Short mmCIF file of C-alpha atoms and ligand atoms in Angstrom, two decimals:
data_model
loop_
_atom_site.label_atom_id
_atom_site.label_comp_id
_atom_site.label_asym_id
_atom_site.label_seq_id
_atom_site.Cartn_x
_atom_site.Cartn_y
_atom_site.Cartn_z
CA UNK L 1 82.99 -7.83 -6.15
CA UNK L 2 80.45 -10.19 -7.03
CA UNK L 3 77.62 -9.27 -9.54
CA UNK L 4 74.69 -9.60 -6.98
CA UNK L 5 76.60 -7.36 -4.55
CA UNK L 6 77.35 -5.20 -7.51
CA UNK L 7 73.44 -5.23 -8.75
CA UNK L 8 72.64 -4.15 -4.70
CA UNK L 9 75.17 -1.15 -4.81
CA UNK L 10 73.93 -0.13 -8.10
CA UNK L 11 70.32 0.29 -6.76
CA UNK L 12 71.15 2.04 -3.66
CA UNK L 13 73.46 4.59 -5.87
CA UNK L 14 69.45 4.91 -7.81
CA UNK L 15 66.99 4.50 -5.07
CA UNK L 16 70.01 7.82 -3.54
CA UNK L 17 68.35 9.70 -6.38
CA UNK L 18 64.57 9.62 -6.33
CA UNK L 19 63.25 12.96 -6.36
CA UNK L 20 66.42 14.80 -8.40
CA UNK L 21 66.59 13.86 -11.43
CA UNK L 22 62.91 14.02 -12.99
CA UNK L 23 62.21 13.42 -15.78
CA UNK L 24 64.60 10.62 -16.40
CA UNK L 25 64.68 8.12 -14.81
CA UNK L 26 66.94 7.49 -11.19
CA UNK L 27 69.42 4.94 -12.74
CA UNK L 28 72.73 3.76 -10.45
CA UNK L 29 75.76 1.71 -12.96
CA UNK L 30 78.83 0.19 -11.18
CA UNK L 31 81.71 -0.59 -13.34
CA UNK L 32 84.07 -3.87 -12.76
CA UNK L 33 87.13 -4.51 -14.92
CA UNK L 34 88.13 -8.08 -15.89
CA UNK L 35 88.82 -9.41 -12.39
CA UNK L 36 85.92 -7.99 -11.18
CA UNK L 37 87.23 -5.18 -9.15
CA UNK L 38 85.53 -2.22 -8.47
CA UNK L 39 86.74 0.39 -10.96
CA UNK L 40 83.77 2.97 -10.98
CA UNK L 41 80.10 4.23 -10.16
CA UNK L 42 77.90 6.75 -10.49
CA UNK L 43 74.25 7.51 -10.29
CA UNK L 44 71.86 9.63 -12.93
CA UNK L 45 72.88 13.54 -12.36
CA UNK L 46 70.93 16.12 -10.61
CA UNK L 47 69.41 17.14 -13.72
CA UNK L 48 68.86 14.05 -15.22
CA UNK L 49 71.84 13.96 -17.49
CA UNK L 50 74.86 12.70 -17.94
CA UNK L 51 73.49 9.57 -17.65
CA UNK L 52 74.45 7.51 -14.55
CA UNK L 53 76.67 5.37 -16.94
CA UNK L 54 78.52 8.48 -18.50
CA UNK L 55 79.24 9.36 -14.86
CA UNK L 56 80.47 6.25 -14.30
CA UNK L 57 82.71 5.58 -16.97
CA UNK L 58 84.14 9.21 -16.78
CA UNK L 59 85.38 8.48 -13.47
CA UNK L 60 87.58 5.10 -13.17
CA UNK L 61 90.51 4.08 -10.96
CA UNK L 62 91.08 1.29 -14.05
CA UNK L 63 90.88 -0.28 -16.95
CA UNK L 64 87.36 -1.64 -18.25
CA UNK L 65 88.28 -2.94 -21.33
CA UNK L 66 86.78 -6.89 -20.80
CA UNK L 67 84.97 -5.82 -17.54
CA UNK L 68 81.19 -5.86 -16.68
CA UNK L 69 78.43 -3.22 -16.15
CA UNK L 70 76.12 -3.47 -13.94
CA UNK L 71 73.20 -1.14 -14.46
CA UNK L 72 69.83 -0.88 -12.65
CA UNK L 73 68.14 -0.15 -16.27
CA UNK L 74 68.47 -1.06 -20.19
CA UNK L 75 71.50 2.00 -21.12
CA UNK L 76 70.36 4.41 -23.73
CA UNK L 77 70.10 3.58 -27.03
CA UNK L 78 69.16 7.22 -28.23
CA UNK L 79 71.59 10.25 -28.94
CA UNK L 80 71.31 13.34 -26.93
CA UNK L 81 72.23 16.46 -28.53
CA UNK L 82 75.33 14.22 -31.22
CA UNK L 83 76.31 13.52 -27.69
CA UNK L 84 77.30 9.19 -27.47
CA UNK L 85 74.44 7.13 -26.42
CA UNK L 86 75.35 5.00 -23.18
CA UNK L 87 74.96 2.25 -25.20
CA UNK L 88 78.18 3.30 -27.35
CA UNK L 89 79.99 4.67 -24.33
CA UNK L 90 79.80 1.24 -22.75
CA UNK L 91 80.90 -0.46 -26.26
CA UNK L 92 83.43 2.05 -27.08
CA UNK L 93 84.88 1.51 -23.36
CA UNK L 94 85.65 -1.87 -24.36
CA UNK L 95 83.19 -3.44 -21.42
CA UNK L 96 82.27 -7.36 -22.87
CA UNK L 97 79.74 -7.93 -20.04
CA UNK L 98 76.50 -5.82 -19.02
CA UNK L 99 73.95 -6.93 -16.39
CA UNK L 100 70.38 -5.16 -16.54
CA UNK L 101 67.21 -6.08 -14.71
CA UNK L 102 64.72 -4.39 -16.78
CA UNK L 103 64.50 -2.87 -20.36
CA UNK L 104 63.80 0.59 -20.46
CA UNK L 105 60.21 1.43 -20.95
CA UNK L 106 60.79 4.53 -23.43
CA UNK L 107 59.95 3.27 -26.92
CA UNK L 108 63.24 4.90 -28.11
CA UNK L 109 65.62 2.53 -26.41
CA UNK L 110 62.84 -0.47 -25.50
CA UNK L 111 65.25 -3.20 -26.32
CA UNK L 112 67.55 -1.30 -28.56
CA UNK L 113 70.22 -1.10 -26.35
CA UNK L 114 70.75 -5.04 -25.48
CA UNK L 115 69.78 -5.57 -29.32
CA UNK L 116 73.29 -2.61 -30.12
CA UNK L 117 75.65 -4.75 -26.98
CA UNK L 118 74.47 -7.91 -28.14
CA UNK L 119 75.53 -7.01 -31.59
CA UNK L 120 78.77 -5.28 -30.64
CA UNK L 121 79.98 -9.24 -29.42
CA UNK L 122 78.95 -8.05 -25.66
CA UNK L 123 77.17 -10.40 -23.69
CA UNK L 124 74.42 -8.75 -21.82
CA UNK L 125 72.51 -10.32 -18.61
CA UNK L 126 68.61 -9.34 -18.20
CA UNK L 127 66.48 -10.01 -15.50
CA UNK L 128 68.10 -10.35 -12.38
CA UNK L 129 66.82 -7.98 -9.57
CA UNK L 130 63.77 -7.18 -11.47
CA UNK L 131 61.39 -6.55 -8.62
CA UNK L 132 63.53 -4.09 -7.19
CA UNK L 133 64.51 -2.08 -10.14
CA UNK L 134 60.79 -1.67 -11.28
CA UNK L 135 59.78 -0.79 -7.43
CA UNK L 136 62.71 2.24 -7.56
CA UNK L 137 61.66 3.37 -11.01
CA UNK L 138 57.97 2.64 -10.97
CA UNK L 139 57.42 5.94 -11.53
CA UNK L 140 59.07 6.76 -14.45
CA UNK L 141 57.59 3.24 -15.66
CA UNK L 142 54.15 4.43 -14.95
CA UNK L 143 54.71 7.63 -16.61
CA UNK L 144 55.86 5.76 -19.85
CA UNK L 145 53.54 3.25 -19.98
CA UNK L 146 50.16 4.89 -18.02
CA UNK L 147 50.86 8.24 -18.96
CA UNK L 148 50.52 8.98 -15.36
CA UNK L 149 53.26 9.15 -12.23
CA UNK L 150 53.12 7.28 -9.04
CA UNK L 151 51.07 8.33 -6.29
CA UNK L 152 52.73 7.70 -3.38
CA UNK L 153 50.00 8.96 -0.02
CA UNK L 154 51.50 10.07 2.95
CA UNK L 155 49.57 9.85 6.36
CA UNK L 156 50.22 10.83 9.84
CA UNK L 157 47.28 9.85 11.52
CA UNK L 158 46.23 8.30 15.48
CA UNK L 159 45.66 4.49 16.91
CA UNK L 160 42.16 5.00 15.52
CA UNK L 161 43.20 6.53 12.38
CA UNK L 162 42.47 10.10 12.32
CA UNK L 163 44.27 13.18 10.64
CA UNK L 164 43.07 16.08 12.59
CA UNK L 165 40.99 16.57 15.81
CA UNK L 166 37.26 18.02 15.94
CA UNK L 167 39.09 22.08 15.38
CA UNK L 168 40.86 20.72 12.73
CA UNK L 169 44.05 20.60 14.19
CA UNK L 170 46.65 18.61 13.32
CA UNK L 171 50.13 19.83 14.28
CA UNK L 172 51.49 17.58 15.92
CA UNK L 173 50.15 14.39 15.79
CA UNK L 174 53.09 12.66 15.29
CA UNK L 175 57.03 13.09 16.67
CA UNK L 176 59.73 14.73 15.35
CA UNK L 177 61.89 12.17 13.97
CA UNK L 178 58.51 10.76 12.12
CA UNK L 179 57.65 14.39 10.93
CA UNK L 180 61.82 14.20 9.49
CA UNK L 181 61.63 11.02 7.78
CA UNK L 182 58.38 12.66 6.18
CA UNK L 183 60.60 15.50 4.74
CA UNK L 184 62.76 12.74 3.16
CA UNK L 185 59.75 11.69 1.43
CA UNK L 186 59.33 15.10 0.15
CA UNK L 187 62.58 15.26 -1.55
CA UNK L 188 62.78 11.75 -2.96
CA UNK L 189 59.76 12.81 -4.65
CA UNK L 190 58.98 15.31 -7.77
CA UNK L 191 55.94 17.04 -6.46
CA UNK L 192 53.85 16.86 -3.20
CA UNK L 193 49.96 17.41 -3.75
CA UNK L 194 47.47 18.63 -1.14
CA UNK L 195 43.75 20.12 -1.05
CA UNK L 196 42.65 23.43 -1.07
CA UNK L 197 41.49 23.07 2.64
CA UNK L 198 44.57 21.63 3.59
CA UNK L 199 46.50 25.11 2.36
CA UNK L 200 43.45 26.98 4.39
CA UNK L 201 43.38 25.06 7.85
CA UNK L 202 46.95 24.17 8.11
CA UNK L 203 48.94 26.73 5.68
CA UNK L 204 51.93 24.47 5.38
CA UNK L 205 55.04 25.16 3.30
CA UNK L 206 55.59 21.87 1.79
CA UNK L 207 59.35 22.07 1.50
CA UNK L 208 61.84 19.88 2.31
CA UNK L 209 63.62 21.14 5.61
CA UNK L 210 66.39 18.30 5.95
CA UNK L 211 69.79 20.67 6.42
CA UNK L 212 70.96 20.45 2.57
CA UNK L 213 68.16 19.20 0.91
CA UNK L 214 65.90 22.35 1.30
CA UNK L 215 66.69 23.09 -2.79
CA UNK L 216 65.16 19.65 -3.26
CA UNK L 217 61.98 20.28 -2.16
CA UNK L 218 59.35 19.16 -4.64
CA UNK L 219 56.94 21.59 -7.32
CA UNK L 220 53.42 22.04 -4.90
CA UNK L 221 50.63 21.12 -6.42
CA UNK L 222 46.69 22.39 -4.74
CA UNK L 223 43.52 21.06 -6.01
CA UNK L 224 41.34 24.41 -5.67
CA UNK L 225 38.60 24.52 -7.85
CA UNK L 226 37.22 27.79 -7.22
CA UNK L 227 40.80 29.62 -6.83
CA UNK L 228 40.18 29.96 -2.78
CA UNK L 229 43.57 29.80 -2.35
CA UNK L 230 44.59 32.72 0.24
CA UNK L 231 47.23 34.78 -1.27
CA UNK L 232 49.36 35.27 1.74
CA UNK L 233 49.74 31.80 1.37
CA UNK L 234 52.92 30.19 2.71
CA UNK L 235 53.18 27.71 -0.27
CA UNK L 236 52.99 30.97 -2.35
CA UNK L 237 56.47 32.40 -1.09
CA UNK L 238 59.27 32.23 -3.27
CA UNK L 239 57.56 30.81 -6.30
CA UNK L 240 61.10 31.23 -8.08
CA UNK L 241 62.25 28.41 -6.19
CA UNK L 242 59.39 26.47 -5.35
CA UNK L 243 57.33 26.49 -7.86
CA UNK L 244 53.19 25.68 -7.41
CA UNK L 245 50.98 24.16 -10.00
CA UNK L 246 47.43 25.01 -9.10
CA UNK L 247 44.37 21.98 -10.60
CA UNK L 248 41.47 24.46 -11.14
CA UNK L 249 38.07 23.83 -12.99
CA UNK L 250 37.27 25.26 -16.69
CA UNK L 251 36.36 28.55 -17.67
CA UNK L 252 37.73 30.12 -14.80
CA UNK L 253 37.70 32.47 -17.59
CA UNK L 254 37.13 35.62 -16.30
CA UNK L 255 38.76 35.10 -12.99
CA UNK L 256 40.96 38.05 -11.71
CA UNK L 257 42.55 36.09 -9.39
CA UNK L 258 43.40 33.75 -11.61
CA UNK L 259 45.43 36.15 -13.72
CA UNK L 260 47.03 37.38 -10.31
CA UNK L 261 48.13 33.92 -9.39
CA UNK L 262 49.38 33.74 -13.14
CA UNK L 263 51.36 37.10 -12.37
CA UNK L 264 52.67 35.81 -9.14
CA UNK L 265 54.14 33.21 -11.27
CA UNK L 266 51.97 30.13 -10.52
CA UNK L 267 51.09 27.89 -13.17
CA UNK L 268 47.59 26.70 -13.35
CA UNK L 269 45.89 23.71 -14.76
CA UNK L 270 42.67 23.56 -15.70
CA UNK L 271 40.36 20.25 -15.28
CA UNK L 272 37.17 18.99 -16.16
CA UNK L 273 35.02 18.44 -13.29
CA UNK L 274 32.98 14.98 -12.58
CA UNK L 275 30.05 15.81 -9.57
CA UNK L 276 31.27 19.22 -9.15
CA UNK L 277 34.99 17.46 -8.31
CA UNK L 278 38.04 17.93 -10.23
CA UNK L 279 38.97 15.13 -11.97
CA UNK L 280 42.14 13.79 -10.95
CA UNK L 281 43.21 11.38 -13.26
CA UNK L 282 43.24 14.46 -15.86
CA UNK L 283 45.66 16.78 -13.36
CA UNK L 284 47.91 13.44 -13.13
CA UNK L 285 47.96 12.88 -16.83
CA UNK L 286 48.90 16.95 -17.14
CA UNK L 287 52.14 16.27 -14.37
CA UNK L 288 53.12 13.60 -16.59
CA UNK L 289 53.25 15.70 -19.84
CA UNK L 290 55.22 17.77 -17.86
CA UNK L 291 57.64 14.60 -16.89
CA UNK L 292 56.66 14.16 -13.15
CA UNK L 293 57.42 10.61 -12.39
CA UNK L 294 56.57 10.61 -8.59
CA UNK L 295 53.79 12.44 -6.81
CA UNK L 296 53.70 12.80 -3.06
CA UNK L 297 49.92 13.34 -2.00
CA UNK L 298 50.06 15.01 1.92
CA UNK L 299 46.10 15.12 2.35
CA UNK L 300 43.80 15.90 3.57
CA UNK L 301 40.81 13.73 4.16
CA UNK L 302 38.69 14.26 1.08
CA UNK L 303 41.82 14.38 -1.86
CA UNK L 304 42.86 10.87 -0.70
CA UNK L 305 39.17 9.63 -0.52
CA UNK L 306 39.33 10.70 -4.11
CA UNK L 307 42.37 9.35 -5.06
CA UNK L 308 41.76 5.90 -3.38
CA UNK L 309 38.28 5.89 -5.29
CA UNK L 310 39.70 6.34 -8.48
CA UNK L 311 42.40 3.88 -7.73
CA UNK L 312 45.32 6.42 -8.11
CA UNK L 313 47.48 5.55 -5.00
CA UNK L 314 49.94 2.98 -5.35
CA UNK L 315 52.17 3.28 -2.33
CA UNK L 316 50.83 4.63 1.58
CA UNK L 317 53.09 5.97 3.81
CA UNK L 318 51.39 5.67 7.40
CA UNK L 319 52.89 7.53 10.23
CA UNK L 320 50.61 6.48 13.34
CA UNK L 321 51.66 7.55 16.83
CA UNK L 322 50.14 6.17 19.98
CA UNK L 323 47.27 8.45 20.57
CA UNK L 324 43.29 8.29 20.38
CA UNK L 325 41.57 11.21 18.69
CA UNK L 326 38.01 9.94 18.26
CA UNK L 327 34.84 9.36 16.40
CA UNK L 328 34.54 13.39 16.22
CA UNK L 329 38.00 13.54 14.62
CA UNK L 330 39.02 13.59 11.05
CA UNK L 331 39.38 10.29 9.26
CA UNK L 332 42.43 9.86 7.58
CA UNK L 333 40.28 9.04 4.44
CA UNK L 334 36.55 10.86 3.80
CA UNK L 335 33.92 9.17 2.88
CA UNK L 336 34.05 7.12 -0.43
CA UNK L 337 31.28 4.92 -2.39
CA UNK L 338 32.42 1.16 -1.84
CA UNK L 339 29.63 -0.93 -2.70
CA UNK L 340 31.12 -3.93 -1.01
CA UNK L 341 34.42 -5.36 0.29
CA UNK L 342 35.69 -7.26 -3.08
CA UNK L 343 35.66 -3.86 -4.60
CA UNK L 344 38.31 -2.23 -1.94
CA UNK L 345 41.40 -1.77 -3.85
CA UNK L 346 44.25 -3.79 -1.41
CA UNK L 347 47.72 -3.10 -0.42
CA UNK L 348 50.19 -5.63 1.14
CA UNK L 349 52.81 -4.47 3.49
CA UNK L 350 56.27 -3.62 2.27
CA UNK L 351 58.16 -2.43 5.12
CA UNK L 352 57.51 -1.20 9.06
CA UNK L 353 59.77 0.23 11.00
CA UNK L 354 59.65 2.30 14.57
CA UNK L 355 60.67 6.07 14.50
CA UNK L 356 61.09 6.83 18.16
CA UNK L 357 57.54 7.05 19.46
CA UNK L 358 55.83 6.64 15.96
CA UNK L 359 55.35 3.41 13.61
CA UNK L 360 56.20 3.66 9.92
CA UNK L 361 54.45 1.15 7.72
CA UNK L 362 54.94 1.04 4.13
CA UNK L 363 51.97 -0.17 1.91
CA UNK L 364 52.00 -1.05 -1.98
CA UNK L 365 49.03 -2.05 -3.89
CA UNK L 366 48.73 -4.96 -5.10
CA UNK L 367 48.01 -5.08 -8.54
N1 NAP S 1 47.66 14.56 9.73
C1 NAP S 1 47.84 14.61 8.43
O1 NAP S 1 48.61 13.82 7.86
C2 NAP S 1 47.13 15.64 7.61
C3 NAP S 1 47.62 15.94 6.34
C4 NAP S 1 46.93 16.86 5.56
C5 NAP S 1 45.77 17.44 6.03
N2 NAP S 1 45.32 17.15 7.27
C6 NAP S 1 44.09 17.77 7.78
O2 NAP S 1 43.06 17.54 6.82
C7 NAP S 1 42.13 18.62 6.86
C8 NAP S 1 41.77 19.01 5.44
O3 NAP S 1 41.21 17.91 4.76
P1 NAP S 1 39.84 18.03 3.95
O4 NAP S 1 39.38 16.67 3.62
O5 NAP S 1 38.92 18.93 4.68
O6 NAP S 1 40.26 18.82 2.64
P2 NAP S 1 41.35 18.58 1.49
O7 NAP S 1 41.35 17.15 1.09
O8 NAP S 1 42.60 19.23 1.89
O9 NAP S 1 40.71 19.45 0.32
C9 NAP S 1 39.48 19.06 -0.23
C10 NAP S 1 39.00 20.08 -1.22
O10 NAP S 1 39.69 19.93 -2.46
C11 NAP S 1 38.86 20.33 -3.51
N3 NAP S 1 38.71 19.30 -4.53
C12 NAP S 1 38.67 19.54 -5.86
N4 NAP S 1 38.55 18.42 -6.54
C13 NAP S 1 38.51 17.42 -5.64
C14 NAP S 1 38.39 16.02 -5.77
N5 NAP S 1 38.34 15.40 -6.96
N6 NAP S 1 38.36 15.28 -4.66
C15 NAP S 1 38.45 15.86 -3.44
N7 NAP S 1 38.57 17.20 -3.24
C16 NAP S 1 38.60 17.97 -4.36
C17 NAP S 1 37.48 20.62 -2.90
O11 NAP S 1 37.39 22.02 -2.68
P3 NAP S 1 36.95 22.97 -3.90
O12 NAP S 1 35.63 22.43 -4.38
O13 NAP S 1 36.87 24.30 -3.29
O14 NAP S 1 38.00 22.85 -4.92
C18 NAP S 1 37.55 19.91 -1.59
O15 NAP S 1 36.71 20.44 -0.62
C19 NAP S 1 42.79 19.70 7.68
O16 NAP S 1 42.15 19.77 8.95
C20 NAP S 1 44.20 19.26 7.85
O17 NAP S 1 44.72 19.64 9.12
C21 NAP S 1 45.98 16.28 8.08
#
């Protein structure tokens, strides 16, 4: 197998687990032996360890002693528990070449690991793939380095870019295999945000119904500032296995149903507030404490108005199907203060694709 085929195996096995293994990182490691055979792979486990090399290495059809590793990220320089560090496993397995993209952003292997290979007589390759490695763990980079996750923002809107019509309705604007391919988004992420009136207009259950995915159906996060959140809430069921976060304002002190919620079993946050608004930044930097690395926000109109004004969205996800809703619908994005164009944050276009009657376009920002 060649090493660039090997690199592109190695970050499909990661980009396969997005969503499952917070808060490490999604790492994929194929192993070759001398003649460059395929002799093993494996991917970061559910629950973030063992390691996706570990997994590897525990499960070859050969012998690695003078073979090559490919990994999608810097192995582990740091112990877990007296357990080996990948770094060892991959010296102690006798492997004299490893292939990287990117170091790994946490200060306690941040060039460690190459420095421990390099001194162990391995030769170790950095830099190739780098684009796509960050893009598949740019939120566990972002976590590391901004002390905040990715934002990814999902939309399903109409032609002329609207979320809901004049009632506020909004099931369905787009088609079923769009509104499927928006559930995979849900579990290759850690949580899924949404606004308060989004839980009141629409009550959705923000889980992941793909046939075997359902347990990976991210935390739910609501931005309700005043604790309006209906109890009989669908996002409120089975808080044992979907768990809700709730961003509420200070001094909520004496609220009763605050300490009902708490009973219930939801956790809440609480935020400042900027203009009588929660301020989201804060809630972000509060997921990451709790080692989110990737946020899905699902709406509605005013949250991503927020978001986009306080330049916290780095990827869109726009479902648009081929109907016209209207002036008197609901924009996709409220109303936000952009003093002029060279302000507007932009986004270039990653990928498009048709899902049946819908069109997917994927947009990143462009830093
Ligand atoms: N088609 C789609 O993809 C889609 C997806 C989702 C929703 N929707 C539609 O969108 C509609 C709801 O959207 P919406 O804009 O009315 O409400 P929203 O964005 O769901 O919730 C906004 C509310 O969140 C609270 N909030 C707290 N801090 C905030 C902050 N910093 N920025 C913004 N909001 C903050 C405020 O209420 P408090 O002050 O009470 O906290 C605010 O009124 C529904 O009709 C729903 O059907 C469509």
């Amino acid at each position: 197998m060649q090493l660039n085929v090997a690199m592109r195996s190695a970050l499909s096995l990661a980009k396969k687990g997005l969503g499952m293994c917070y808060p490490n990182p999604s790492v994929g490691c194929i192993i070759l032996d001398k003649y460059n055979n395929l002799i093993g792979l494996g991917n970061t486990s559910k629950t973030g360890r063992p390691h996706a090399e570990e997994v590897a290495l525990t499960n070859l059809v050969g012998n690695p002693k003078g073979g090559t590793a490919v990994i999608t990220l810097e192995p582990c320089a740091h112990k877990n528990n007296n357990n080996l560090s990948c770094t060892e496993l991959l010296i102690n397995a006798g492997i004299s070449h490893v292939v990287i993209p990117i170091l790994d952003p946490d200060k306690r292997t941040h060039g460690k690991g190459v420095k421990l290979l390099k001194k162990s007589g391995i030769k170790v390759s950095v830099g190739s793939y780098k684009d796509e490695a960050l893009d598949i763990n740019y939120g566990f980079y972002s976590r590391i380095k901004y002390n905040r996750p990715l934002v990814s923002l999902k939309l399903a809107s109409s032609l002329d870019g609207k979320i809901a019509i004049k009632t506020g309705e909004s099931k369905w604007i787009t088609g079923e295999v769009a509104r499927l391919h928006g559930h995979s988004l849900r579990a290759s992420h850690d949580a899924i945000l949404v606004g308060i009136n989004t839980v009141v207009k629409d009550n959705p259950s923000l889980d992941c119904r793909i046939k075997g995915l359902e347990k990976y159906s991210p935390v739910k996060v609501v931005v309700d500032s005043n604790l309006k959140i209906p109890l009989s809430s669908k996002v409120l069921k089975n808080l044992k296995d979907h768990p809700v976060i709730i961003w509420t304002k200070k001094n909520n002190i004496k609220s009763t149903k605050k300490d009902k919620l708490i009973r219930m079993g939801v956790s809440i946050i609480e935020l400042k507030q900027r203009n009588k608004k929660l301020v989201l930044l804060e809630g972000l930097n509060a997921l990451a404490k709790k080692g989110f690395n990737r946020i899905l926000v699902e709406g509605g109109s005013n949250i991503s108005a927020s978001l986009i004004e306080s330049n916290l969205i780095d990827n869109v996800y726009l479902y648009r199907n081929g109907i016209f809703i209207g002036d008197d619908g609901l924009s996709s994005v409220g109303k936000y203060k952009l003093k002029n164009l060279s302000l507007a944050k932009r986004f270039k276009l990653k990928d498009t694709r048709i899902l049946d009657g819908d069109v997917l376009e994927e947009w990143k920002l462009i830093n």
